[in-house]
Amino acid sequence: MSEPLSRTVVVLAAGEGKRMKSSLPKVLHPLLGRTLLGHVLSAAEPLAAQRTMVVVGHGADQVRAQLAEVAPEAVAVHQAEQLGTGHAVRIALEAAPEATGTVVVLNGDVPLLRPETVTALVAAHEGERAAATVLAAEVPDPTGLGRIVRDAAGRLEQIVEQRDATPAQLAVREINAGIYAFDLGRLRDVLGKLSTDNDQGEEYLTDVFGLLVSAGEPVAVHLAADHTETLGCNDRVELAALRRMLRDRVNAGWMRAGVSLLDPETTWIDVTVALDRDAVVDQNTQLCGGSVVGSGALVGPDVTLVDTVVGAGATVLRSHAVGAEIGPGASVGPYAYLRPAARLAEKAKVGTFVEVKNSEIGAGSKVPHLTYVGDATIGEQSNIGAASVFVNYDGVKKHRTVIGSHARTGADNMFVAPVEVGDGAYTAAGSVIIEDVPAGAMGVARARQRNIEGWVRKRRPGTAAAEAAERAVQGASSQVPPASEGEAIHGAGE
Ligand code: UD1
Ligand code: CA
């Protein structure tokens, strides 16, 4: 076996993408977890290239920033003016004079391309020792794309752009996907010979094929089995169509892997998400970023998870979570909002209209209703009463609240941080807890109730309330032995 060829990847991403009508360069538009460029780079990943170069131009700074994030080893090559795809590849290769072997060129706007397809293209190219191999596809509508023009024997003759094509060539439905493998040495030789003698006055990379054929060099066509992989994206309508196709592909993959998607058409799973077998995803659900859903967990309906980990057997209903950890068997929602570093241990519960941020909720602990938990640590098996607020912010700094294990805090409490409630402690409903409550103590922090008897009769005479009160007083006095004036109102029921 001969030594494997050195490989260079060149991604073309200098264009503006005018029809996107966006301040974001086209290749940076997001599509289910990656930018268009991110998808293309990831399709090229299995090639294990020695060198990855990205030709940048429009929005170069933004594209460089994206590269630093997703492909820090990639080298950006600046193309100040977009003089054509051939020009773009030429300047990329001029920036890597030492490179030899195979160069794989990919348009930056072909996000549905599968890694297997790129690998197969390169294997075919290297196996045949071709000078150049183009990825082609048979498409229902070739409008706007370069056509694969073959000779009578069926051999590739040239690639012709739509705007330069004859009527006979326009009828061809076999198109150039904009993905190629080249022998680097032979490509360098012909890149210098590209003319700008075409409708756009650009150096076309596609003209390399005609030049190589004329020089008697072997060129090849590799046909993609699934033409949707080669679809580019020119405007936001096409982007939305690509998003639906990718959704269907991703969803089919998860269903085949043992995940139940109850309504795949309204389930949007980023390519970066992972799900375990027997996870169930109900309708109108988005799973984004680095989210992970464990085995047997039920997520949805109406859930958005961003970078959130859901443990096995947990339930998340009609909720929004960002950067949260939901432990095994835990229960979230309906209508909960989990913010970054909300961490629920095993079997913890965060219920309805509850917001949690940067807090640990211990195993089996419950925050069932209408509560804000910010910057808190709650131990195990504790219960937080409804409508409580962890008052974490003094206007300048954030402070922590610590609640122990097996604590029972009353409804409508304010925990004014920093403050601590010990293990097994209780707090009374309606308390504003500003001092620590020791373990096992009952913290009461509220004014004692005072009733002003007869207030409504005196201050709101003639109102429906006064009449209702009057009837209640008379009803009570006809049922029980008459009492003295002062005792009559609250005498019964004590
Ligand atoms: C190109 C092909 C066409 C093919 C189609 C597939 C050429 C001449 N034509 O056409 O045969 O069917 O792709 O989608 O190559 N770019 C640069 N610098 C430039 C010009 C373009 O980086 O100077 C980048 C663009 O940002 C884009 C890619 O190259 O990512 C393709 O350029 P584009 O102008 O979209 O080429 P098409 O006309 O689509
Ligand atoms: Ca294009």
Coordinates of C-alpha atoms in Angstrom, one line a residue, residues 227-455:
H227 CA -29.6 15.1 -4.7
T228 CA -30.9 17.1 -1.7
E229 CA -27.4 16.9 -0.2
T230 CA -26.2 19.2 -3.0
L231 CA -28.8 21.9 -2.5
G232 CA -27.4 25.4 -1.9
C233 CA -29.1 28.2 -0.3
N234 CA -29.6 31.6 -1.8
D235 CA -32.5 33.2 0.1
R236 CA -34.4 32.7 3.3
V237 CA -37.2 30.8 1.6
E238 CA -34.6 28.2 0.4
L239 CA -33.0 28.3 3.9
A240 CA -36.4 27.4 5.5
A241 CA -36.8 24.6 2.9
L242 CA -33.3 23.2 3.8
R243 CA -34.2 23.5 7.5
R244 CA -37.3 21.3 7.0
M245 CA -35.3 18.7 5.0
L246 CA -32.6 18.6 7.7
R247 CA -35.3 18.3 10.4
D248 CA -36.8 15.3 8.6
R249 CA -33.4 13.7 8.2
V250 CA -32.4 14.3 11.8
N251 CA -35.8 13.1 13.2
A252 CA -35.8 10.0 11.1
G253 CA -32.4 9.2 12.4
W254 CA -33.6 9.5 16.0
M255 CA -36.7 7.5 15.5
R256 CA -34.7 4.7 13.9
A257 CA -32.4 4.9 16.9
G258 CA -35.3 4.2 19.3
V259 CA -36.6 7.6 20.2
S260 CA -40.3 8.4 20.0
L261 CA -41.2 11.6 18.3
L262 CA -45.0 12.1 18.7
D263 CA -45.2 14.8 16.0
P264 CA -42.0 14.9 14.0
E265 CA -43.2 17.9 11.9
T266 CA -43.2 20.2 14.9
T267 CA -40.1 18.7 16.5
W268 CA -36.9 20.5 15.8
I269 CA -33.7 18.8 17.0
D270 CA -30.3 20.4 16.4
V271 CA -27.7 18.1 14.9
T272 CA -25.7 18.6 18.0
V273 CA -28.3 17.2 20.4
A274 CA -28.2 13.6 21.8
L275 CA -31.1 11.5 22.9
D276 CA -31.2 8.1 24.5
R277 CA -33.4 5.1 23.6
D278 CA -37.0 5.4 24.7
A279 CA -36.9 9.1 25.2
V280 CA -40.3 10.5 24.1
V281 CA -40.5 14.0 22.5
D282 CA -44.0 15.4 22.3
Q283 CA -45.2 18.1 19.8
N284 CA -43.9 21.7 19.4
T285 CA -40.6 21.0 20.9
Q286 CA -37.2 22.4 20.1
L287 CA -34.0 20.7 21.4
C288 CA -31.0 22.9 20.8
G289 CA -27.3 23.2 21.2
G290 CA -25.7 20.6 23.5
S291 CA -28.9 19.4 25.0
V292 CA -29.1 15.7 26.0
V293 CA -32.3 13.8 26.8
G294 CA -32.0 10.6 28.8
S295 CA -33.7 7.2 28.4
G296 CA -37.4 7.2 29.1
A297 CA -37.6 10.9 29.7
L298 CA -40.7 12.7 28.4
V299 CA -40.1 16.2 26.9
G300 CA -42.9 18.2 25.5
P301 CA -45.4 19.3 24.4
D302 CA -44.3 23.0 23.9
V303 CA -40.8 22.7 25.3
T304 CA -37.6 24.5 24.3
L305 CA -34.3 23.2 25.7
V306 CA -31.0 24.9 25.0
D307 CA -27.8 23.3 26.2
T308 CA -29.9 21.4 28.8
V309 CA -29.4 17.9 30.1
V310 CA -32.4 15.9 31.0
G311 CA -31.9 12.8 33.1
A312 CA -33.5 9.4 32.5
G313 CA -37.1 9.2 33.3
A314 CA -37.5 13.0 33.9
T315 CA -40.6 14.9 32.7
V316 CA -40.5 18.4 31.1
L317 CA -43.8 19.9 30.1
R318 CA -44.5 23.3 28.4
S319 CA -41.3 24.8 29.7
H320 CA -38.2 26.8 28.6
A321 CA -34.7 25.8 29.8
V322 CA -31.3 27.2 29.0
G323 CA -28.1 25.8 30.4
A324 CA -29.9 23.7 33.0
E325 CA -29.5 20.2 34.4
I326 CA -32.6 18.2 35.1
G327 CA -31.8 15.1 37.2
P328 CA -33.2 11.6 36.6
G329 CA -36.8 11.3 37.4
A330 CA -37.2 15.0 38.0
S331 CA -40.3 16.9 37.0
V332 CA -40.4 20.3 35.4
G333 CA -43.4 22.4 34.4
P334 CA -45.9 23.0 33.1
Y335 CA -44.8 26.6 32.5
A336 CA -41.4 26.6 34.2
Y337 CA -38.3 28.7 33.2
L338 CA -34.9 27.2 34.0
R339 CA -32.0 29.6 33.4
P340 CA -28.3 28.9 33.3
A341 CA -26.9 26.7 36.1
A342 CA -30.3 25.7 37.4
R343 CA -29.5 22.2 38.7
L344 CA -32.2 19.8 39.7
A345 CA -31.1 16.6 41.5
E346 CA -32.8 13.3 41.2
K347 CA -36.6 13.4 41.5
A348 CA -36.6 17.1 42.3
K349 CA -39.7 19.1 41.1
V350 CA -40.0 22.6 39.7
G351 CA -43.6 23.2 39.0
T352 CA -45.9 25.8 37.5
F353 CA -44.8 29.4 36.9
V354 CA -41.5 28.8 38.7
E355 CA -38.2 30.4 37.5
V356 CA -34.9 29.0 38.7
K357 CA -31.4 30.5 38.1
N358 CA -28.0 29.4 39.3
S359 CA -29.4 27.2 42.0
E360 CA -29.2 23.6 43.2
I361 CA -32.4 21.9 44.1
G362 CA -31.6 18.7 46.0
A363 CA -32.9 15.2 45.5
G364 CA -36.6 15.0 46.0
S365 CA -37.0 18.6 46.9
K366 CA -40.0 20.5 45.5
V367 CA -40.7 24.0 44.3
P368 CA -44.2 23.5 43.1
H369 CA -45.8 26.9 42.4
L370 CA -45.3 30.5 41.4
T371 CA -41.8 31.0 42.8
Y372 CA -38.4 32.6 41.8
V373 CA -35.4 30.7 43.0
G374 CA -32.2 32.7 42.3
D375 CA -28.7 31.9 43.6
A376 CA -29.9 29.3 46.1
T377 CA -28.9 25.9 47.4
I378 CA -31.7 23.8 48.5
G379 CA -31.0 20.5 50.3
E380 CA -32.8 17.2 49.9
Q381 CA -36.5 16.4 50.4
S382 CA -37.4 20.0 51.2
N383 CA -40.6 21.8 50.2
I384 CA -40.7 25.5 49.2
G385 CA -44.2 27.0 49.7
A386 CA -46.0 28.6 46.9
A387 CA -45.4 32.1 45.7
S388 CA -42.0 32.5 47.4
V389 CA -39.1 34.7 46.2
F390 CA -35.4 34.1 46.8
V391 CA -34.5 37.8 47.0
N392 CA -30.9 37.5 45.7
Y393 CA -30.2 41.0 44.5
D394 CA -29.5 44.1 46.7
G395 CA -29.3 46.4 43.7
V396 CA -25.5 46.0 43.5
K397 CA -24.6 42.4 44.2
K398 CA -26.1 39.0 44.1
H399 CA -26.2 36.9 47.3
R400 CA -27.0 33.2 48.1
T401 CA -29.7 31.6 50.1
V402 CA -29.2 28.2 51.6
I403 CA -32.1 26.0 52.6
G404 CA -31.2 22.7 54.3
S405 CA -32.7 19.3 53.9
H406 CA -36.2 18.3 55.0
A407 CA -37.1 21.9 55.5
R408 CA -40.7 23.1 55.0
T409 CA -40.9 26.8 54.1
G410 CA -44.3 28.5 54.2
A411 CA -46.2 30.0 51.3
D412 CA -45.4 33.5 50.2
N413 CA -42.0 33.7 51.9
M414 CA -39.2 36.2 50.9
F415 CA -35.7 34.9 51.6
V416 CA -33.6 38.0 51.7
A417 CA -30.1 36.7 50.9
P418 CA -27.6 36.1 52.2
V419 CA -29.7 34.0 54.6
E420 CA -29.9 30.3 55.7
V421 CA -32.7 28.0 56.8
G422 CA -31.4 25.0 58.6
D423 CA -32.2 21.3 58.2
G424 CA -35.7 20.3 59.2
A425 CA -36.6 24.0 59.9
Y426 CA -40.0 25.4 59.1
T427 CA -41.0 29.0 58.2
A428 CA -44.4 30.5 58.6
A429 CA -46.5 31.6 55.6
G430 CA -46.1 35.2 54.6
S431 CA -42.7 35.5 56.3
V432 CA -39.9 37.9 55.2
I433 CA -36.9 35.8 56.3
I434 CA -34.0 38.2 56.8
E435 CA -32.2 36.2 59.6
D436 CA -31.0 32.7 59.6
V437 CA -33.5 30.1 60.9
P438 CA -31.6 27.4 62.9
A439 CA -32.2 23.7 62.2
G440 CA -35.5 22.5 63.6
A441 CA -36.8 26.0 64.4
M442 CA -39.9 27.7 63.1
G443 CA -39.1 31.1 61.6
V444 CA -42.0 33.5 61.8
A445 CA -41.4 37.0 60.4
R446 CA -44.7 38.8 59.9
A447 CA -47.0 41.2 61.7
R448 CA -49.7 39.7 63.9
Q449 CA -53.2 39.9 62.5
R450 CA -55.7 42.4 64.0
N451 CA -59.5 42.4 63.1
I452 CA -61.4 45.7 63.5
E453 CA -64.9 44.5 64.3
G454 CA -67.8 46.1 62.5
W455 CA -65.6 48.2 60.3

